[in-house]
Each structure stands twice: as C-alpha cells, then as structure tokens.
CSV table of C-alpha atoms in Angstrom, one decimal:
chain,number,residue,atom,x,y,z
A,1,GLY,CA,136.5,39.8,-100.4
A,2,GLY,CA,138.7,39.4,-97.4
A,3,LEU,CA,141.9,41.1,-96.3
A,4,THR,CA,143.7,40.8,-99.6
A,5,LYS,CA,140.8,42.5,-101.5
A,6,ALA,CA,140.5,45.2,-98.9
A,7,ARG,CA,144.3,45.8,-99.1
A,8,GLU,CA,144.0,46.1,-102.9
A,9,MET,CA,141.1,48.6,-102.5
A,10,ILE,CA,143.2,50.7,-100.1
A,11,ALA,CA,146.1,50.6,-102.5
A,12,VAL,CA,144.0,51.8,-105.4
A,13,ALA,CA,142.5,54.6,-103.2
A,14,LEU,CA,146.1,55.8,-102.0
A,15,ARG,CA,147.4,55.7,-105.6
A,16,SER,CA,144.5,57.9,-106.5
A,17,GLY,CA,145.0,60.4,-103.6
A,18,ILE,CA,141.8,59.3,-101.9
A,19,ARG,CA,141.9,59.1,-98.1
A,20,VAL,CA,140.4,56.0,-96.6
A,21,ARG,CA,138.3,55.0,-93.6
A,22,ILE,CA,138.6,51.5,-92.4
A,23,GLU,CA,135.8,49.9,-90.3
A,24,ASP,CA,133.8,46.8,-89.7
A,25,THR,CA,130.1,46.2,-89.1
A,26,VAL,CA,130.2,44.5,-85.8
A,27,GLY,CA,132.6,41.6,-86.5
A,28,ALA,CA,133.8,40.7,-82.9
A,29,GLU,CA,137.6,40.4,-82.1
A,30,PHE,CA,138.6,38.7,-85.4
A,31,VAL,CA,137.3,41.6,-87.6
A,32,ARG,CA,138.4,44.2,-85.0
A,33,SER,CA,142.0,42.9,-85.2
A,34,ALA,CA,141.9,42.7,-89.0
A,35,VAL,CA,140.7,46.4,-89.1
A,36,ALA,CA,143.7,47.4,-86.8
A,37,HIS,CA,146.1,45.6,-89.0
A,38,LEU,CA,144.8,47.2,-92.3
A,39,ALA,CA,144.7,50.6,-90.6
A,40,VAL,CA,148.5,50.6,-89.7
A,41,THR,CA,149.3,50.1,-93.4
A,42,VAL,CA,147.9,53.4,-94.3
A,43,PRO,CA,150.0,56.5,-94.0
A,44,PRO,CA,148.5,58.5,-91.2
A,45,ALA,CA,147.8,61.6,-93.4
A,46,MET,CA,145.6,59.3,-95.7
A,47,LEU,CA,143.7,57.6,-93.0
A,48,LEU,CA,140.4,59.3,-92.1
A,49,ALA,CA,139.4,57.0,-89.5
A,50,SER,CA,139.4,53.4,-88.2
A,51,TYR,CA,136.4,52.0,-86.1
A,52,PRO,CA,136.2,49.1,-83.9
A,53,HIS,CA,132.4,48.6,-83.6
A,54,PRO,CA,131.7,46.6,-80.5
A,55,ALA,CA,130.1,43.0,-80.8
A,56,SER,CA,127.4,41.8,-78.6
A,57,VAL,CA,129.1,38.4,-78.2
A,58,ALA,CA,132.8,37.7,-77.6
A,59,LEU,CA,134.2,35.0,-79.8
A,60,GLY,CA,137.7,35.1,-78.4
A,61,ARG,CA,140.3,37.2,-76.8
A,62,GLY,CA,141.9,39.8,-79.1
A,63,GLU,CA,144.9,42.1,-78.7
A,64,ALA,CA,143.5,45.0,-80.8
A,65,VAL,CA,142.7,47.8,-78.5
A,66,LEU,CA,141.3,51.3,-78.7
A,67,ARG,CA,143.6,53.7,-76.9
A,68,ASP,CA,143.9,57.4,-77.0
A,69,GLY,CA,141.5,57.6,-79.8
A,70,TRP,CA,143.4,55.1,-82.0
A,71,LEU,CA,142.9,51.5,-82.7
A,72,HIS,CA,146.2,49.5,-82.0
A,73,PRO,CA,146.8,46.1,-83.4
A,74,GLY,CA,148.3,43.4,-81.1
A,75,THR,CA,151.7,42.0,-81.4
A,76,GLY,CA,150.8,38.3,-81.3
A,77,PRO,CA,151.1,36.1,-84.3
A,78,GLY,CA,148.5,36.3,-87.1
A,79,LEU,CA,145.7,38.5,-86.2
A,80,GLY,CA,146.5,38.0,-82.5
A,81,VAL,CA,143.1,36.5,-81.6
A,82,ILE,CA,142.7,33.5,-79.4
A,83,PRO,CA,139.3,31.9,-80.3
A,84,ASP,CA,136.9,30.9,-77.5
A,85,LEU,CA,136.0,27.4,-78.8
A,86,ALA,CA,133.3,27.1,-76.2
A,87,VAL,CA,131.4,29.9,-77.7
A,88,LEU,CA,132.1,29.0,-81.3
A,89,GLY,CA,131.4,25.3,-80.8
A,90,GLU,CA,132.3,22.2,-82.8
A,91,PRO,CA,133.5,22.9,-86.3
A,92,ILE,CA,131.1,22.2,-89.2
A,93,ALA,CA,133.9,21.0,-91.4
A,94,ALA,CA,137.6,20.3,-91.3
A,95,TYR,CA,140.1,20.5,-94.2
A,96,GLY,CA,143.6,19.3,-94.4
C-alpha cells in the first residue's frame, strides 16, 4: 500500500484511540527511513514502538538511526537515503 496507505491506517487507529506500532520486515535503508518518518507523525503517547529490523544487504546510505532506544529520521531531502547504484544494478525500466 505504500506510505500514503500506512499513514491513512495510522490516522484511523489514532482517531479510534488505538496505539500503533510501526515496523518493517527487513527492508534495508529505504524502508527503515520510511518507518522513522512515519513514527515521528504519531504522538508519543500513542506510539507503542517503532522497529528498524536490520537488513543483510545495504542498498544505500540512510540517515535514520537508532539512538537511545528511539528510531530517528534523517534530515536530508525525501527519505534521506542515498542509493548504492553498484549494489542495485542497472534499472529494469525508466519512465519519464
């Protein structure tokens, strides 16, 4: 569903008084950064947890870091991840 759908689900939960937990299932730097960005949109009292599961392969350099038990998003543009094109390889398609 992507970030928009995830944010919509969070909004429904918060309006219903349901606390949320935001995590990924090993999505490397891109997903870890998205999880951090979503987590900071939730009032602390309504956030159960936010987990950055480690990936076995680095796909880029991300700014989201786990510090003092909290996942913090980076301050760079977008998700703040710089892709490693050597690991990702050539694109399978280009649009535009």
